[in-house]
Amino acid sequence: MTRADDRAAGVPRVLGDAWSLPRLDAHNRAFFTAGVLTLQQCTACEHVQHPPDDVCEACGGFDLGWLASAGDGRIESVAVVTQAIHPALAERVPYAIVLVSVADAPGVLVTGNVVGAEPDAIRIGDRVRVVFADARDPQSSAELRIPQWEIVAA
Ligand SMILES: [Zn+2]
């Protein structure tokens, strides 16, 4: 499967092929590969937290699992980046970085990109749903499904 095939299967990579892919580890693998919005949940107290950690931030427990979120959210903050901080971003500016509150995980905020919207049109309060940009890491051959956000009609 080629990058072109990857694009045909899902959302194009927002930041392009030159931008680094996430390096997978035990904490982030589910988030970047599951194809559903996957958040860490404490098995003792059911607290949901993001990003994942070694310990539950609510009860201090170490027995942590995963919650498959429905992937619906609300934009709580938006910043429009106009200066490319890396050469790979030169053709991407301006772009928006958003903080999304997750509907079925109260208190959880997920940072991400918005696809299919002009940066200046994105507003706090916009409803979003998760979509996935498919990519293959050329070094590890890992298949990634990188969460992105798409604005849904109110
Ligand atoms: Zn807990």
PDB file of N, CA and C in Angstrom, residues 47-142:
ATOM      1  N   HIS A  47     -12.184   7.265  36.195  1.00  0.00           N
ATOM      2  CA  HIS A  47     -11.742   8.586  35.725  1.00  0.00           C
ATOM      3  C   HIS A  47     -11.119   8.437  34.335  1.00  0.00           C
ATOM      4  N   VAL A  48     -11.443   9.370  33.449  1.00  0.00           N
ATOM      5  CA  VAL A  48     -10.874   9.384  32.105  1.00  0.00           C
ATOM      6  C   VAL A  48      -9.876  10.532  32.036  1.00  0.00           C
ATOM      7  N   GLN A  49      -8.695  10.257  31.486  1.00  0.00           N
ATOM      8  CA  GLN A  49      -7.667  11.293  31.394  1.00  0.00           C
ATOM      9  C   GLN A  49      -6.967  11.237  30.046  1.00  0.00           C
ATOM     10  N   HIS A  50      -6.469  12.410  29.643  1.00  0.00           N
ATOM     11  CA  HIS A  50      -5.725  12.541  28.403  1.00  0.00           C
ATOM     12  C   HIS A  50      -4.773  13.706  28.549  1.00  0.00           C
ATOM     13  N   PRO A  51      -3.512  13.588  28.160  1.00  0.00           N
ATOM     14  CA  PRO A  51      -2.896  12.392  27.577  1.00  0.00           C
ATOM     15  C   PRO A  51      -2.698  11.285  28.610  1.00  0.00           C
ATOM     16  N   PRO A  52      -2.503  10.049  28.132  1.00  0.00           N
ATOM     17  CA  PRO A  52      -2.318   8.918  29.040  1.00  0.00           C
ATOM     18  C   PRO A  52      -1.073   9.086  29.918  1.00  0.00           C
ATOM     19  N   ASP A  53      -1.142   8.449  31.083  1.00  0.00           N
ATOM     20  CA  ASP A  53      -0.046   8.541  32.057  1.00  0.00           C
ATOM     21  C   ASP A  53       0.117   7.179  32.729  1.00  0.00           C
ATOM     22  N   ASP A  54       1.117   7.082  33.604  1.00  0.00           N
ATOM     23  CA  ASP A  54       1.347   5.828  34.335  1.00  0.00           C
ATOM     24  C   ASP A  54       0.389   5.667  35.505  1.00  0.00           C
ATOM     25  N   VAL A  55      -0.220   6.770  35.944  1.00  0.00           N
ATOM     26  CA  VAL A  55      -1.010   6.752  37.164  1.00  0.00           C
ATOM     27  C   VAL A  55      -2.298   7.535  36.935  1.00  0.00           C
ATOM     28  N   CYS A  56      -3.365   7.106  37.611  1.00  0.00           N
ATOM     29  CA  CYS A  56      -4.630   7.841  37.536  1.00  0.00           C
ATOM     30  C   CYS A  56      -4.480   9.150  38.295  1.00  0.00           C
ATOM     31  N   GLU A  57      -4.785  10.253  37.616  1.00  0.00           N
ATOM     32  CA  GLU A  57      -4.636  11.559  38.258  1.00  0.00           C
ATOM     33  C   GLU A  57      -5.726  11.821  39.295  1.00  0.00           C
ATOM     34  N   ALA A  58      -6.763  10.976  39.348  1.00  0.00           N
ATOM     35  CA  ALA A  58      -7.849  11.168  40.311  1.00  0.00           C
ATOM     36  C   ALA A  58      -7.632  10.358  41.590  1.00  0.00           C
ATOM     37  N   CYS A  59      -7.265   9.074  41.467  1.00  0.00           N
ATOM     38  CA  CYS A  59      -7.188   8.219  42.654  1.00  0.00           C
ATOM     39  C   CYS A  59      -5.791   7.668  42.902  1.00  0.00           C
ATOM     40  N   GLY A  60      -4.868   7.905  41.995  1.00  0.00           N
ATOM     41  CA  GLY A  60      -3.514   7.396  42.179  1.00  0.00           C
ATOM     42  C   GLY A  60      -3.351   5.939  41.793  1.00  0.00           C
ATOM     43  N   GLY A  61      -4.388   5.346  41.221  1.00  0.00           N
ATOM     44  CA  GLY A  61      -4.328   3.941  40.831  1.00  0.00           C
ATOM     45  C   GLY A  61      -3.416   3.711  39.632  1.00  0.00           C
ATOM     46  N   PHE A  62      -2.939   2.469  39.544  1.00  0.00           N
ATOM     47  CA  PHE A  62      -2.029   2.104  38.454  1.00  0.00           C
ATOM     48  C   PHE A  62      -2.693   1.187  37.426  1.00  0.00           C
ATOM     49  N   ASP A  63      -3.917   0.774  37.669  1.00  0.00           N
ATOM     50  CA  ASP A  63      -4.601  -0.160  36.767  1.00  0.00           C
ATOM     51  C   ASP A  63      -5.433   0.651  35.780  1.00  0.00           C
ATOM     52  N   LEU A  64      -4.851   0.913  34.625  1.00  0.00           N
ATOM     53  CA  LEU A  64      -5.460   1.809  33.654  1.00  0.00           C
ATOM     54  C   LEU A  64      -5.805   1.055  32.371  1.00  0.00           C
ATOM     55  N   GLY A  65      -6.980   1.344  31.842  1.00  0.00           N
ATOM     56  CA  GLY A  65      -7.417   0.723  30.592  1.00  0.00           C
ATOM     57  C   GLY A  65      -7.792   1.801  29.587  1.00  0.00           C
ATOM     58  N   TRP A  66      -8.676   1.444  28.663  1.00  0.00           N
ATOM     59  CA  TRP A  66      -9.015   2.350  27.568  1.00  0.00           C
ATOM     60  C   TRP A  66     -10.519   2.485  27.414  1.00  0.00           C
ATOM     61  N   LEU A  67     -10.934   3.680  27.048  1.00  0.00           N
ATOM     62  CA  LEU A  67     -12.327   3.984  26.759  1.00  0.00           C
ATOM     63  C   LEU A  67     -12.438   4.313  25.282  1.00  0.00           C
ATOM     64  N   ALA A  68     -13.341   3.652  24.571  1.00  0.00           N
ATOM     65  CA  ALA A  68     -13.615   3.996  23.179  1.00  0.00           C
ATOM     66  C   ALA A  68     -14.698   5.060  23.171  1.00  0.00           C
ATOM     67  N   SER A  69     -14.289   6.299  22.923  1.00  0.00           N
ATOM     68  CA  SER A  69     -15.229   7.414  22.896  1.00  0.00           C
ATOM     69  C   SER A  69     -16.007   7.401  21.587  1.00  0.00           C
ATOM     70  N   ALA A  70     -17.214   7.966  21.628  1.00  0.00           N
ATOM     71  CA  ALA A  70     -17.993   8.127  20.399  1.00  0.00           C
ATOM     72  C   ALA A  70     -17.354   9.169  19.476  1.00  0.00           C
ATOM     73  N   GLY A  71     -16.491  10.029  20.033  1.00  0.00           N
ATOM     74  CA  GLY A  71     -15.735  10.951  19.197  1.00  0.00           C
ATOM     75  C   GLY A  71     -16.437  12.257  18.881  1.00  0.00           C
ATOM     76  N   ASP A  72     -17.428  12.610  19.701  1.00  0.00           N
ATOM     77  CA  ASP A  72     -18.104  13.900  19.521  1.00  0.00           C
ATOM     78  C   ASP A  72     -17.531  14.906  20.514  1.00  0.00           C
ATOM     79  N   GLY A  73     -17.401  16.172  20.068  1.00  0.00           N
ATOM     80  CA  GLY A  73     -16.832  17.159  20.962  1.00  0.00           C
ATOM     81  C   GLY A  73     -17.235  18.573  20.615  1.00  0.00           C
ATOM     82  N   ARG A  74     -16.652  19.489  21.370  1.00  0.00           N
ATOM     83  CA  ARG A  74     -16.926  20.925  21.220  1.00  0.00           C
ATOM     84  C   ARG A  74     -15.597  21.654  21.277  1.00  0.00           C
ATOM     85  N   ILE A  75     -15.406  22.625  20.391  1.00  0.00           N
ATOM     86  CA  ILE A  75     -14.175  23.416  20.412  1.00  0.00           C
ATOM     87  C   ILE A  75     -14.229  24.385  21.588  1.00  0.00           C
ATOM     88  N   GLU A  76     -13.225  24.279  22.457  1.00  0.00           N
ATOM     89  CA  GLU A  76     -13.132  25.146  23.635  1.00  0.00           C
ATOM     90  C   GLU A  76     -12.124  26.266  23.428  1.00  0.00           C
ATOM     91  N   SER A  77     -11.176  26.067  22.522  1.00  0.00           N
ATOM     92  CA  SER A  77     -10.158  27.078  22.255  1.00  0.00           C
ATOM     93  C   SER A  77      -9.645  26.874  20.836  1.00  0.00           C
ATOM     94  N   VAL A  78      -9.298  27.960  20.194  1.00  0.00           N
ATOM     95  CA  VAL A  78      -8.712  27.874  18.856  1.00  0.00           C
ATOM     96  C   VAL A  78      -7.607  28.915  18.741  1.00  0.00           C
ATOM     97  N   ALA A  79      -6.487  28.483  18.182  1.00  0.00           N
ATOM     98  CA  ALA A  79      -5.372  29.385  17.893  1.00  0.00           C
ATOM     99  C   ALA A  79      -5.002  29.193  16.433  1.00  0.00           C
ATOM    100  N   VAL A  80      -4.844  30.296  15.720  1.00  0.00           N
ATOM    101  CA  VAL A  80      -4.457  30.230  14.317  1.00  0.00           C
ATOM    102  C   VAL A  80      -2.969  30.548  14.221  1.00  0.00           C
ATOM    103  N   VAL A  81      -2.225  29.593  13.680  1.00  0.00           N
ATOM    104  CA  VAL A  81      -0.778  29.730  13.521  1.00  0.00           C
ATOM    105  C   VAL A  81      -0.506  30.340  12.150  1.00  0.00           C
ATOM    106  N   THR A  82       0.229  31.447  12.136  1.00  0.00           N
ATOM    107  CA  THR A  82       0.520  32.126  10.874  1.00  0.00           C
ATOM    108  C   THR A  82       1.996  32.089  10.508  1.00  0.00           C
ATOM    109  N   GLN A  83       2.856  31.696  11.451  1.00  0.00           N
ATOM    110  CA  GLN A  83       4.296  31.621  11.205  1.00  0.00           C
ATOM    111  C   GLN A  83       4.716  30.164  11.175  1.00  0.00           C
ATOM    112  N   ALA A  84       5.370  29.731  10.114  1.00  0.00           N
ATOM    113  CA  ALA A  84       5.846  28.357  10.036  1.00  0.00           C
ATOM    114  C   ALA A  84       7.046  28.194  10.967  1.00  0.00           C
ATOM    115  N   ILE A  85       6.915  27.314  11.961  1.00  0.00           N
ATOM    116  CA  ILE A  85       8.016  27.104  12.901  1.00  0.00           C
ATOM    117  C   ILE A  85       8.937  25.986  12.441  1.00  0.00           C
ATOM    118  N   HIS A  86       8.582  25.327  11.338  1.00  0.00           N
ATOM    119  CA  HIS A  86       9.388  24.239  10.780  1.00  0.00           C
ATOM    120  C   HIS A  86       9.206  24.295   9.264  1.00  0.00           C
ATOM    121  N   PRO A  87      10.259  24.012   8.495  1.00  0.00           N
ATOM    122  CA  PRO A  87      10.122  24.077   7.028  1.00  0.00           C
ATOM    123  C   PRO A  87       8.970  23.224   6.492  1.00  0.00           C
ATOM    124  N   ALA A  88       8.658  22.112   7.144  1.00  0.00           N
ATOM    125  CA  ALA A  88       7.573  21.248   6.668  1.00  0.00           C
ATOM    126  C   ALA A  88       6.218  21.935   6.749  1.00  0.00           C
ATOM    127  N   LEU A  89       6.141  23.005   7.542  1.00  0.00           N
ATOM    128  CA  LEU A  89       4.874  23.704   7.727  1.00  0.00           C
ATOM    129  C   LEU A  89       4.730  24.924   6.831  1.00  0.00           C
ATOM    130  N   ALA A  90       5.760  25.223   6.033  1.00  0.00           N
ATOM    131  CA  ALA A  90       5.778  26.472   5.270  1.00  0.00           C
ATOM    132  C   ALA A  90       4.556  26.634   4.371  1.00  0.00           C
ATOM    133  N   GLU A  91       4.110  25.534   3.768  1.00  0.00           N
ATOM    134  CA  GLU A  91       2.970  25.632   2.858  1.00  0.00           C
ATOM    135  C   GLU A  91       1.646  25.387   3.569  1.00  0.00           C
ATOM    136  N   ARG A  92       1.683  25.160   4.882  1.00  0.00           N
ATOM    137  CA  ARG A  92       0.457  24.858   5.621  1.00  0.00           C
ATOM    138  C   ARG A  92      -0.119  26.067   6.337  1.00  0.00           C
ATOM    139  N   VAL A  93       0.705  27.064   6.621  1.00  0.00           N
ATOM    140  CA  VAL A  93       0.195  28.225   7.339  1.00  0.00           C
ATOM    141  C   VAL A  93      -0.711  29.044   6.425  1.00  0.00           C
ATOM    142  N   PRO A  94      -1.759  29.676   6.958  1.00  0.00           N
ATOM    143  CA  PRO A  94      -2.192  29.565   8.344  1.00  0.00           C
ATOM    144  C   PRO A  94      -2.951  28.264   8.599  1.00  0.00           C
ATOM    145  N   TYR A  95      -2.816  27.721   9.808  1.00  0.00           N
ATOM    146  CA  TYR A  95      -3.607  26.562  10.210  1.00  0.00           C
ATOM    147  C   TYR A  95      -4.049  26.756  11.652  1.00  0.00           C
ATOM    148  N   ALA A  96      -5.070  26.028  12.040  1.00  0.00           N
ATOM    149  CA  ALA A  96      -5.636  26.182  13.380  1.00  0.00           C
ATOM    150  C   ALA A  96      -5.240  24.999  14.259  1.00  0.00           C
ATOM    151  N   ILE A  97      -4.987  25.294  15.528  1.00  0.00           N
ATOM    152  CA  ILE A  97      -4.838  24.268  16.556  1.00  0.00           C
ATOM    153  C   ILE A  97      -6.000  24.470  17.522  1.00  0.00           C
ATOM    154  N   VAL A  98      -6.713  23.391  17.805  1.00  0.00           N
ATOM    155  CA  VAL A  98      -7.890  23.513  18.666  1.00  0.00           C
ATOM    156  C   VAL A  98      -7.757  22.631  19.903  1.00  0.00           C
ATOM    157  N   LEU A  99      -8.465  23.043  20.954  1.00  0.00           N
ATOM    158  CA  LEU A  99      -8.676  22.207  22.130  1.00  0.00           C
ATOM    159  C   LEU A  99     -10.135  21.785  22.092  1.00  0.00           C
ATOM    160  N   VAL A 100     -10.366  20.471  22.147  1.00  0.00           N
ATOM    161  CA  VAL A 100     -11.716  19.925  22.039  1.00  0.00           C
ATOM    162  C   VAL A 100     -12.094  19.239  23.343  1.00  0.00           C
ATOM    163  N   SER A 101     -13.256  19.616  23.893  1.00  0.00           N
ATOM    164  CA  SER A 101     -13.809  18.870  25.017  1.00  0.00           C
ATOM    165  C   SER A 101     -14.597  17.700  24.450  1.00  0.00           C
ATOM    166  N   VAL A 102     -14.439  16.537  25.061  1.00  0.00           N
ATOM    167  CA  VAL A 102     -15.024  15.309  24.539  1.00  0.00           C
ATOM    168  C   VAL A 102     -16.357  15.044  25.248  1.00  0.00           C
ATOM    169  N   ALA A 103     -17.426  14.872  24.477  1.00  0.00           N
ATOM    170  CA  ALA A 103     -18.778  14.820  25.041  1.00  0.00           C
ATOM    171  C   ALA A 103     -18.946  13.692  26.052  1.00  0.00           C
ATOM    172  N   ASP A 104     -18.394  12.525  25.773  1.00  0.00           N
ATOM    173  CA  ASP A 104     -18.591  11.397  26.688  1.00  0.00           C
ATOM    174  C   ASP A 104     -17.418  11.189  27.643  1.00  0.00           C
ATOM    175  N   ALA A 105     -16.587  12.224  27.798  1.00  0.00           N
ATOM    176  CA  ALA A 105     -15.477  12.179  28.752  1.00  0.00           C
ATOM    177  C   ALA A 105     -15.328  13.560  29.383  1.00  0.00           C
ATOM    178  N   PRO A 106     -16.265  13.927  30.286  1.00  0.00           N
ATOM    179  CA  PRO A 106     -16.250  15.271  30.870  1.00  0.00           C
ATOM    180  C   PRO A 106     -14.894  15.600  31.510  1.00  0.00           C
ATOM    181  N   GLY A 107     -14.410  16.805  31.234  1.00  0.00           N
ATOM    182  CA  GLY A 107     -13.140  17.253  31.788  1.00  0.00           C
ATOM    183  C   GLY A 107     -11.941  16.956  30.918  1.00  0.00           C
ATOM    184  N   VAL A 108     -12.130  16.124  29.891  1.00  0.00           N
ATOM    185  CA  VAL A 108     -11.021  15.763  29.017  1.00  0.00           C
ATOM    186  C   VAL A 108     -10.942  16.754  27.849  1.00  0.00           C
ATOM    187  N   LEU A 109      -9.732  17.255  27.599  1.00  0.00           N
ATOM    188  CA  LEU A 109      -9.468  18.120  26.451  1.00  0.00           C
ATOM    189  C   LEU A 109      -8.443  17.435  25.555  1.00  0.00           C
ATOM    190  N   VAL A 110      -8.709  17.441  24.254  1.00  0.00           N
ATOM    191  CA  VAL A 110      -7.805  16.839  23.279  1.00  0.00           C
ATOM    192  C   VAL A 110      -7.360  17.933  22.317  1.00  0.00           C
ATOM    193  N   THR A 111      -6.070  18.065  22.131  1.00  0.00           N
ATOM    194  CA  THR A 111      -5.511  19.033  21.194  1.00  0.00           C
ATOM    195  C   THR A 111      -5.497  18.431  19.803  1.00  0.00           C
ATOM    196  N   GLY A 112      -5.793  19.233  18.780  1.00  0.00           N
ATOM    197  CA  GLY A 112      -5.741  18.661  17.443  1.00  0.00           C
ATOM    198  C   GLY A 112      -5.929  19.650  16.330  1.00  0.00           C
ATOM    199  N   ASN A 113      -6.018  19.089  15.132  1.00  0.00           N
ATOM    200  CA  ASN A 113      -6.243  19.843  13.897  1.00  0.00           C
ATOM    201  C   ASN A 113      -7.712  19.768  13.515  1.00  0.00           C
ATOM    202  N   VAL A 114      -8.149  20.756  12.756  1.00  0.00           N
ATOM    203  CA  VAL A 114      -9.478  20.715  12.141  1.00  0.00           C
ATOM    204  C   VAL A 114      -9.278  20.567  10.647  1.00  0.00           C
ATOM    205  N   VAL A 115      -9.974  19.611  10.050  1.00  0.00           N
ATOM    206  CA  VAL A 115      -9.907  19.423   8.607  1.00  0.00           C
ATOM    207  C   VAL A 115     -11.184  19.972   7.971  1.00  0.00           C
ATOM    208  N   GLY A 116     -11.048  20.452   6.741  1.00  0.00           N
ATOM    209  CA  GLY A 116     -12.215  20.867   5.971  1.00  0.00           C
ATOM    210  C   GLY A 116     -12.806  22.200   6.367  1.00  0.00           C
ATOM    211  N   ALA A 117     -12.039  23.038   7.068  1.00  0.00           N
ATOM    212  CA  ALA A 117     -12.549  24.360   7.442  1.00  0.00           C
ATOM    213  C   ALA A 117     -11.413  25.368   7.354  1.00  0.00           C
ATOM    214  N   GLU A 118     -11.746  26.578   6.916  1.00  0.00           N
ATOM    215  CA  GLU A 118     -10.752  27.645   6.913  1.00  0.00           C
ATOM    216  C   GLU A 118     -10.456  28.032   8.355  1.00  0.00           C
ATOM    217  N   PRO A 119      -9.190  28.230   8.706  1.00  0.00           N
ATOM    218  CA  PRO A 119      -8.841  28.524  10.106  1.00  0.00           C
ATOM    219  C   PRO A 119      -9.638  29.673  10.709  1.00  0.00           C
ATOM    220  N   ASP A 120      -9.835  30.736   9.935  1.00  0.00           N
ATOM    221  CA  ASP A 120     -10.528  31.900  10.492  1.00  0.00           C
ATOM    222  C   ASP A 120     -12.028  31.675  10.674  1.00  0.00           C
ATOM    223  N   ALA A 121     -12.551  30.577  10.118  1.00  0.00           N
ATOM    224  CA  ALA A 121     -13.976  30.291  10.255  1.00  0.00           C
ATOM    225  C   ALA A 121     -14.281  29.424  11.475  1.00  0.00           C
ATOM    226  N   ILE A 122     -13.257  28.927  12.143  1.00  0.00           N
ATOM    227  CA  ILE A 122     -13.444  28.036  13.289  1.00  0.00           C
ATOM    228  C   ILE A 122     -13.748  28.884  14.521  1.00  0.00           C
ATOM    229  N   ARG A 123     -14.786  28.492  15.255  1.00  0.00           N
ATOM    230  CA  ARG A 123     -15.225  29.274  16.412  1.00  0.00           C
ATOM    231  C   ARG A 123     -15.293  28.405  17.655  1.00  0.00           C
ATOM    232  N   ILE A 124     -15.016  29.035  18.802  1.00  0.00           N
ATOM    233  CA  ILE A 124     -15.272  28.373  20.079  1.00  0.00           C
ATOM    234  C   ILE A 124     -16.759  28.060  20.133  1.00  0.00           C
ATOM    235  N   GLY A 125     -17.073  26.847  20.531  1.00  0.00           N
ATOM    236  CA  GLY A 125     -18.467  26.409  20.582  1.00  0.00           C
ATOM    237  C   GLY A 125     -18.865  25.545  19.403  1.00  0.00           C
ATOM    238  N   ASP A 126     -18.073  25.557  18.341  1.00  0.00           N
ATOM    239  CA  ASP A 126     -18.384  24.690  17.202  1.00  0.00           C
ATOM    240  C   ASP A 126     -18.383  23.233  17.648  1.00  0.00           C
ATOM    241  N   ARG A 127     -19.354  22.475  17.143  1.00  0.00           N
ATOM    242  CA  ARG A 127     -19.415  21.035  17.405  1.00  0.00           C
ATOM    243  C   ARG A 127     -18.533  20.325  16.388  1.00  0.00           C
ATOM    244  N   VAL A 128     -17.825  19.323  16.870  1.00  0.00           N
ATOM    245  CA  VAL A 128     -16.912  18.582  16.004  1.00  0.00           C
ATOM    246  C   VAL A 128     -17.078  17.083  16.250  1.00  0.00           C
ATOM    247  N   ARG A 129     -16.601  16.308  15.270  1.00  0.00           N
ATOM    248  CA  ARG A 129     -16.514  14.863  15.455  1.00  0.00           C
ATOM    249  C   ARG A 129     -15.150  14.435  14.955  1.00  0.00           C
ATOM    250  N   VAL A 130     -14.684  13.336  15.527  1.00  0.00           N
ATOM    251  CA  VAL A 130     -13.363  12.873  15.169  1.00  0.00           C
ATOM    252  C   VAL A 130     -13.395  12.183  13.805  1.00  0.00           C
ATOM    253  N   VAL A 131     -12.363  12.418  13.015  1.00  0.00           N
ATOM    254  CA  VAL A 131     -12.110  11.696  11.772  1.00  0.00           C
ATOM    255  C   VAL A 131     -10.634  11.299  11.829  1.00  0.00           C
ATOM    256  N   PHE A 132     -10.211  10.428  10.938  1.00  0.00           N
ATOM    257  CA  PHE A 132      -8.860   9.895  11.065  1.00  0.00           C
ATOM    258  C   PHE A 132      -8.070  10.064   9.776  1.00  0.00           C
ATOM    259  N   ALA A 133      -6.851  10.554   9.931  1.00  0.00           N
ATOM    260  CA  ALA A 133      -5.907  10.620   8.815  1.00  0.00           C
ATOM    261  C   ALA A 133      -5.059   9.355   8.872  1.00  0.00           C
ATOM    262  N   ASP A 134      -5.135   8.565   7.822  1.00  0.00           N
ATOM    263  CA  ASP A 134      -4.383   7.316   7.775  1.00  0.00           C
ATOM    264  C   ASP A 134      -2.976   7.576   7.262  1.00  0.00           C
ATOM    265  N   ALA A 135      -2.022   6.935   7.871  1.00  0.00           N
ATOM    266  CA  ALA A 135      -0.632   7.079   7.442  1.00  0.00           C
ATOM    267  C   ALA A 135       0.134   5.823   7.847  1.00  0.00           C
ATOM    268  N   ARG A 136       1.215   5.576   7.144  1.00  0.00           N
ATOM    269  CA  ARG A 136       2.111   4.481   7.505  1.00  0.00           C
ATOM    270  C   ARG A 136       3.471   5.082   7.799  1.00  0.00           C
ATOM    271  N   ASP A 137       3.998   4.730   8.961  1.00  0.00           N
ATOM    272  CA  ASP A 137       5.325   5.212   9.316  1.00  0.00           C
ATOM    273  C   ASP A 137       6.345   4.479   8.456  1.00  0.00           C
ATOM    274  N   PRO A 138       7.096   5.207   7.609  1.00  0.00           N
ATOM    275  CA  PRO A 138       8.027   4.529   6.694  1.00  0.00           C
ATOM    276  C   PRO A 138       9.170   3.835   7.418  1.00  0.00           C
ATOM    277  N   GLN A 139       9.457   4.240   8.641  1.00  0.00           N
ATOM    278  CA  GLN A 139      10.557   3.611   9.378  1.00  0.00           C
ATOM    279  C   GLN A 139      10.102   2.370  10.129  1.00  0.00           C
ATOM    280  N   SER A 140       8.968   2.459  10.799  1.00  0.00           N
ATOM    281  CA  SER A 140       8.516   1.324  11.611  1.00  0.00           C
ATOM    282  C   SER A 140       7.463   0.477  10.897  1.00  0.00           C
ATOM    283  N   SER A 141       6.915   0.977   9.774  1.00  0.00           N
ATOM    284  CA  SER A 141       5.807   0.357   9.050  1.00  0.00           C
ATOM    285  C   SER A 141       4.512   0.321   9.857  1.00  0.00           C
ATOM    286  N   ALA A 142       4.481   1.033  10.975  1.00  0.00           N
ATOM    287  CA  ALA A 142       3.254   1.078  11.782  1.00  0.00           C
ATOM    288  C   ALA A 142       2.148   1.772  10.993  1.00  0.00           C
TER     289      ALA A 142
END
